[in-house]
Amino acid sequence: MKKLITTAAVSLALASGAAQSAVITSAADASLTGATLVDFNSVANGDYASLSVADVTIVGDGAPMTVDATWTSLYGISGQSLHNSSSSPLSFDIIFGSTVSAFGIWGGAYNNNWTFEAYDVADNLIETANIATVCCSAQFNGLANAGISRVTLSGYGDWVIFDDLVYVTEASSVS
């Protein structure tokens, strides 16, 4: 009987561990193998209410986002970056054309912690991560979880630079 209970407990622990998502803190994370890169370098300088690049659409929450190279050398990776002028918009929605199993993005100039929320195709919240950020150099953060359709990045009024978004499209994804 004791062996049966131990086996059941181990099985439950393994099953629940497999279903949980993971916060990604490195662009070299194994869950990002084969990722698609969006680097904003092919986007014209300017302000955007929404921006579509590759198979991704990014929407600012109520205010335009800016694409340029002004701050990249200090807080981004290279070339052009996406940022929220004057700390607005307060959040960004990253909408994937197909479901993804992992995504990550470089961010810099953080002054506040950020919240990353992942949603499935039915707009159900599947993961929330409170990302502890460090001012002011670039740092990489993301989530790994099956079935991500959209991610909301919220900084509660923090000005931020985003650069080099990467994501892994799920093989059997249908949007």
PDB file of C-alpha atoms in Angstrom:
ATOM      1  CA  MET A   1       0.000   0.000   0.000  1.00  0.00           C
ATOM      2  CA  LYS A   2       2.832   2.421   0.907  1.00  0.00           C
ATOM      3  CA  LYS A   3       4.503   1.757  -2.468  1.00  0.00           C
ATOM      4  CA  LEU A   4       1.216   2.490  -4.302  1.00  0.00           C
ATOM      5  CA  ILE A   5       0.809   5.826  -2.472  1.00  0.00           C
ATOM      6  CA  THR A   6       4.451   6.793  -3.166  1.00  0.00           C
ATOM      7  CA  THR A   7       4.083   5.870  -6.856  1.00  0.00           C
ATOM      8  CA  ALA A   8       0.859   7.905  -7.104  1.00  0.00           C
ATOM      9  CA  ALA A   9       2.512  10.926  -5.449  1.00  0.00           C
ATOM     10  CA  VAL A  10       5.509  10.763  -7.804  1.00  0.00           C
ATOM     11  CA  SER A  11       3.213  10.407 -10.830  1.00  0.00           C
ATOM     12  CA  LEU A  12       1.133  13.406  -9.720  1.00  0.00           C
ATOM     13  CA  ALA A  13       4.277  15.498  -9.185  1.00  0.00           C
ATOM     14  CA  LEU A  14       5.615  14.608 -12.627  1.00  0.00           C
ATOM     15  CA  ALA A  15       2.283  15.306 -14.310  1.00  0.00           C
ATOM     16  CA  SER A  16       1.865  18.686 -12.633  1.00  0.00           C
ATOM     17  CA  GLY A  17       5.485  19.640 -13.398  1.00  0.00           C
ATOM     18  CA  ALA A  18       5.050  18.880 -17.087  1.00  0.00           C
ATOM     19  CA  ALA A  19       1.970  21.092 -17.308  1.00  0.00           C
ATOM     20  CA  GLN A  20       3.515  24.138 -15.662  1.00  0.00           C
ATOM     21  CA  SER A  21       5.097  26.920 -17.606  1.00  0.00           C
ATOM     22  CA  ALA A  22       8.498  28.370 -17.049  1.00  0.00           C
ATOM     23  CA  VAL A  23       9.884  31.881 -16.906  1.00  0.00           C
ATOM     24  CA  ILE A  24      12.722  32.252 -19.399  1.00  0.00           C
ATOM     25  CA  THR A  25      15.669  34.464 -18.435  1.00  0.00           C
ATOM     26  CA  SER A  26      18.155  33.627 -21.202  1.00  0.00           C
ATOM     27  CA  ALA A  27      18.004  33.917 -24.975  1.00  0.00           C
ATOM     28  CA  ALA A  28      19.925  30.598 -25.005  1.00  0.00           C
ATOM     29  CA  ASP A  29      17.119  28.745 -23.163  1.00  0.00           C
ATOM     30  CA  ALA A  30      16.464  25.321 -24.752  1.00  0.00           C
ATOM     31  CA  SER A  31      12.735  26.095 -25.116  1.00  0.00           C
ATOM     32  CA  LEU A  32      13.685  28.758 -27.696  1.00  0.00           C
ATOM     33  CA  THR A  33      15.507  26.350 -30.025  1.00  0.00           C
ATOM     34  CA  GLY A  34      14.508  27.153 -33.616  1.00  0.00           C
ATOM     35  CA  ALA A  35      12.928  30.483 -32.631  1.00  0.00           C
ATOM     36  CA  THR A  36      11.881  33.159 -35.112  1.00  0.00           C
ATOM     37  CA  LEU A  37      13.495  36.580 -34.531  1.00  0.00           C
ATOM     38  CA  VAL A  38      11.744  39.961 -34.819  1.00  0.00           C
ATOM     39  CA  ASP A  39      14.406  42.665 -34.474  1.00  0.00           C
ATOM     40  CA  PHE A  40      12.520  45.839 -35.619  1.00  0.00           C
ATOM     41  CA  ASN A  41      15.387  46.732 -38.002  1.00  0.00           C
ATOM     42  CA  SER A  42      13.145  46.450 -41.092  1.00  0.00           C
ATOM     43  CA  VAL A  43      10.466  48.729 -39.594  1.00  0.00           C
ATOM     44  CA  ALA A  44      10.342  52.391 -40.652  1.00  0.00           C
ATOM     45  CA  ASN A  45      11.089  54.904 -37.897  1.00  0.00           C
ATOM     46  CA  GLY A  46       7.940  56.403 -36.434  1.00  0.00           C
ATOM     47  CA  ASP A  47       4.989  56.063 -34.107  1.00  0.00           C
ATOM     48  CA  TYR A  48       2.591  53.117 -34.364  1.00  0.00           C
ATOM     49  CA  ALA A  49      -0.775  52.329 -32.749  1.00  0.00           C
ATOM     50  CA  SER A  50      -0.156  48.759 -33.860  1.00  0.00           C
ATOM     51  CA  LEU A  51       2.735  47.165 -35.652  1.00  0.00           C
ATOM     52  CA  SER A  52       2.857  43.922 -37.649  1.00  0.00           C
ATOM     53  CA  VAL A  53       6.232  42.274 -38.255  1.00  0.00           C
ATOM     54  CA  ALA A  54       6.592  38.700 -39.537  1.00  0.00           C
ATOM     55  CA  ASP A  55       3.788  36.663 -37.909  1.00  0.00           C
ATOM     56  CA  VAL A  56       3.413  39.023 -34.912  1.00  0.00           C
ATOM     57  CA  THR A  57       1.266  42.082 -34.222  1.00  0.00           C
ATOM     58  CA  ILE A  58       2.148  44.394 -31.338  1.00  0.00           C
ATOM     59  CA  VAL A  59      -0.464  46.812 -30.006  1.00  0.00           C
ATOM     60  CA  GLY A  60       0.149  49.569 -27.476  1.00  0.00           C
ATOM     61  CA  ASP A  61      -2.485  50.065 -24.794  1.00  0.00           C
ATOM     62  CA  GLY A  62      -4.058  53.410 -25.690  1.00  0.00           C
ATOM     63  CA  ALA A  63      -0.994  55.268 -26.947  1.00  0.00           C
ATOM     64  CA  PRO A  64       1.450  54.998 -29.838  1.00  0.00           C
ATOM     65  CA  MET A  65       4.693  53.040 -29.626  1.00  0.00           C
ATOM     66  CA  THR A  66       7.847  54.359 -31.249  1.00  0.00           C
ATOM     67  CA  VAL A  67      10.350  52.510 -33.430  1.00  0.00           C
ATOM     68  CA  ASP A  68      13.791  54.082 -33.841  1.00  0.00           C
ATOM     69  CA  ALA A  69      17.441  53.632 -32.900  1.00  0.00           C
ATOM     70  CA  THR A  70      17.675  56.528 -30.424  1.00  0.00           C
ATOM     71  CA  TRP A  71      18.089  54.451 -27.246  1.00  0.00           C
ATOM     72  CA  THR A  72      19.206  51.079 -28.584  1.00  0.00           C
ATOM     73  CA  SER A  73      22.896  51.553 -27.896  1.00  0.00           C
ATOM     74  CA  LEU A  74      22.149  52.182 -24.207  1.00  0.00           C
ATOM     75  CA  TYR A  75      19.293  49.770 -23.518  1.00  0.00           C
ATOM     76  CA  GLY A  76      18.660  47.539 -26.532  1.00  0.00           C
ATOM     77  CA  ILE A  77      20.567  44.934 -28.474  1.00  0.00           C
ATOM     78  CA  SER A  78      21.317  46.412 -31.915  1.00  0.00           C
ATOM     79  CA  GLY A  79      19.750  48.454 -34.679  1.00  0.00           C
ATOM     80  CA  GLN A  80      16.254  49.729 -34.062  1.00  0.00           C
ATOM     81  CA  SER A  81      14.064  49.060 -31.046  1.00  0.00           C
ATOM     82  CA  LEU A  82      10.477  49.553 -29.927  1.00  0.00           C
ATOM     83  CA  HIS A  83       9.716  51.828 -26.994  1.00  0.00           C
ATOM     84  CA  ASN A  84       6.924  53.667 -25.256  1.00  0.00           C
ATOM     85  CA  SER A  85       7.607  57.385 -25.357  1.00  0.00           C
ATOM     86  CA  SER A  86       6.824  59.211 -22.116  1.00  0.00           C
ATOM     87  CA  SER A  87       5.972  55.898 -20.382  1.00  0.00           C
ATOM     88  CA  SER A  88       2.868  55.411 -22.494  1.00  0.00           C
ATOM     89  CA  PRO A  89       1.435  53.021 -23.576  1.00  0.00           C
ATOM     90  CA  LEU A  90       1.257  51.368 -20.157  1.00  0.00           C
ATOM     91  CA  SER A  91       1.229  47.887 -21.697  1.00  0.00           C
ATOM     92  CA  PHE A  92       1.883  46.059 -24.950  1.00  0.00           C
ATOM     93  CA  ASP A  93      -0.075  43.156 -26.453  1.00  0.00           C
ATOM     94  CA  ILE A  94       2.006  40.764 -28.539  1.00  0.00           C
ATOM     95  CA  ILE A  95      -0.383  38.771 -30.730  1.00  0.00           C
ATOM     96  CA  PHE A  96       1.027  35.734 -32.517  1.00  0.00           C
ATOM     97  CA  GLY A  97      -0.369  34.615 -35.896  1.00  0.00           C
ATOM     98  CA  SER A  98      -0.098  30.985 -34.735  1.00  0.00           C
ATOM     99  CA  THR A  99       0.136  29.574 -31.231  1.00  0.00           C
ATOM    100  CA  VAL A 100       3.611  29.456 -29.749  1.00  0.00           C
ATOM    101  CA  SER A 101       5.280  27.289 -27.125  1.00  0.00           C
ATOM    102  CA  ALA A 102       7.789  29.909 -25.986  1.00  0.00           C
ATOM    103  CA  PHE A 103       8.631  33.560 -26.460  1.00  0.00           C
ATOM    104  CA  GLY A 104      11.170  35.987 -25.085  1.00  0.00           C
ATOM    105  CA  ILE A 105      12.121  39.622 -25.517  1.00  0.00           C
ATOM    106  CA  TRP A 106      15.026  41.867 -24.592  1.00  0.00           C
ATOM    107  CA  GLY A 107      14.010  44.891 -22.506  1.00  0.00           C
ATOM    108  CA  GLY A 108      15.964  47.759 -21.061  1.00  0.00           C
ATOM    109  CA  ALA A 109      15.621  51.054 -19.171  1.00  0.00           C
ATOM    110  CA  TYR A 110      13.333  49.311 -16.674  1.00  0.00           C
ATOM    111  CA  ASN A 111      12.500  51.215 -13.502  1.00  0.00           C
ATOM    112  CA  ASN A 112       9.632  48.978 -12.351  1.00  0.00           C
ATOM    113  CA  ASN A 113       8.976  45.266 -12.366  1.00  0.00           C
ATOM    114  CA  TRP A 114       6.904  44.076 -15.328  1.00  0.00           C
ATOM    115  CA  THR A 115       4.092  41.532 -15.533  1.00  0.00           C
ATOM    116  CA  PHE A 116       3.954  39.074 -18.438  1.00  0.00           C
ATOM    117  CA  GLU A 117       0.537  37.453 -18.990  1.00  0.00           C
ATOM    118  CA  ALA A 118       0.069  34.663 -21.555  1.00  0.00           C
ATOM    119  CA  TYR A 119      -3.328  33.855 -23.089  1.00  0.00           C
ATOM    120  CA  ASP A 120      -4.584  30.983 -25.252  1.00  0.00           C
ATOM    121  CA  VAL A 121      -6.645  31.291 -28.481  1.00  0.00           C
ATOM    122  CA  ALA A 122      -9.896  31.488 -26.453  1.00  0.00           C
ATOM    123  CA  ASP A 123      -8.380  34.439 -24.535  1.00  0.00           C
ATOM    124  CA  ASN A 124      -8.079  32.427 -21.310  1.00  0.00           C
ATOM    125  CA  LEU A 125      -5.223  33.462 -19.045  1.00  0.00           C
ATOM    126  CA  ILE A 126      -2.787  30.537 -18.944  1.00  0.00           C
ATOM    127  CA  GLU A 127       0.184  32.107 -17.151  1.00  0.00           C
ATOM    128  CA  THR A 128       1.171  35.220 -15.221  1.00  0.00           C
ATOM    129  CA  ALA A 129       4.766  36.009 -14.328  1.00  0.00           C
ATOM    130  CA  ASN A 130       5.955  38.983 -12.327  1.00  0.00           C
ATOM    131  CA  ILE A 131       9.317  39.800 -13.846  1.00  0.00           C
ATOM    132  CA  ALA A 132      11.858  41.374 -11.511  1.00  0.00           C
ATOM    133  CA  THR A 133      13.737  43.871 -13.632  1.00  0.00           C
ATOM    134  CA  VAL A 134      17.027  45.659 -13.143  1.00  0.00           C
ATOM    135  CA  CYS A 135      17.665  49.183 -14.319  1.00  0.00           C
ATOM    136  CA  CYS A 136      19.081  49.993 -16.709  1.00  0.00           C
ATOM    137  CA  SER A 137      20.918  47.530 -18.973  1.00  0.00           C
ATOM    138  CA  ALA A 138      19.168  45.119 -21.326  1.00  0.00           C
ATOM    139  CA  GLN A 139      17.844  41.865 -19.901  1.00  0.00           C
ATOM    140  CA  PHE A 140      16.022  38.932 -21.481  1.00  0.00           C
ATOM    141  CA  ASN A 141      12.680  37.577 -20.217  1.00  0.00           C
ATOM    142  CA  GLY A 142       9.938  35.361 -21.567  1.00  0.00           C
ATOM    143  CA  LEU A 143       7.620  32.420 -20.967  1.00  0.00           C
ATOM    144  CA  ALA A 144       7.487  28.807 -22.104  1.00  0.00           C
ATOM    145  CA  ASN A 145       4.010  27.263 -22.158  1.00  0.00           C
ATOM    146  CA  ALA A 146       2.057  25.340 -24.785  1.00  0.00           C
ATOM    147  CA  GLY A 147      -0.733  27.180 -26.566  1.00  0.00           C
ATOM    148  CA  ILE A 148       0.290  30.832 -26.173  1.00  0.00           C
ATOM    149  CA  SER A 149      -1.673  33.018 -28.593  1.00  0.00           C
ATOM    150  CA  ARG A 150      -1.132  36.441 -27.029  1.00  0.00           C
ATOM    151  CA  VAL A 151       1.090  37.956 -24.354  1.00  0.00           C
ATOM    152  CA  THR A 152       0.485  41.206 -22.493  1.00  0.00           C
ATOM    153  CA  LEU A 153       3.535  43.012 -21.093  1.00  0.00           C
ATOM    154  CA  SER A 154       2.615  45.562 -18.390  1.00  0.00           C
ATOM    155  CA  GLY A 155       4.959  47.975 -16.688  1.00  0.00           C
ATOM    156  CA  TYR A 156       2.552  50.248 -14.831  1.00  0.00           C
ATOM    157  CA  GLY A 157       3.788  53.492 -16.363  1.00  0.00           C
ATOM    158  CA  ASP A 158       7.425  52.496 -16.804  1.00  0.00           C
ATOM    159  CA  TRP A 159       9.321  53.688 -19.876  1.00  0.00           C
ATOM    160  CA  VAL A 160      10.970  50.713 -21.595  1.00  0.00           C
ATOM    161  CA  ILE A 161      12.975  49.748 -24.676  1.00  0.00           C
ATOM    162  CA  PHE A 162      12.091  46.397 -26.324  1.00  0.00           C
ATOM    163  CA  ASP A 163      14.356  44.722 -28.855  1.00  0.00           C
ATOM    164  CA  ASP A 164      14.818  41.294 -30.424  1.00  0.00           C
ATOM    165  CA  LEU A 165      11.568  39.431 -29.792  1.00  0.00           C
ATOM    166  CA  VAL A 166      11.868  35.666 -30.365  1.00  0.00           C
ATOM    167  CA  TYR A 167       9.164  32.993 -30.454  1.00  0.00           C
ATOM    168  CA  VAL A 168       8.700  29.314 -31.269  1.00  0.00           C
ATOM    169  CA  THR A 169       5.631  28.439 -33.330  1.00  0.00           C
ATOM    170  CA  GLU A 170       3.901  25.206 -32.359  1.00  0.00           C
ATOM    171  CA  ALA A 171       4.034  22.553 -35.101  1.00  0.00           C
ATOM    172  CA  SER A 172       0.306  21.753 -35.110  1.00  0.00           C
ATOM    173  CA  SER A 173      -0.833  25.339 -34.538  1.00  0.00           C
ATOM    174  CA  VAL A 174      -4.026  26.560 -36.200  1.00  0.00           C
ATOM    175  CA  SER A 175      -5.298  30.082 -35.488  1.00  0.00           C
TER     176      SER A 175
END
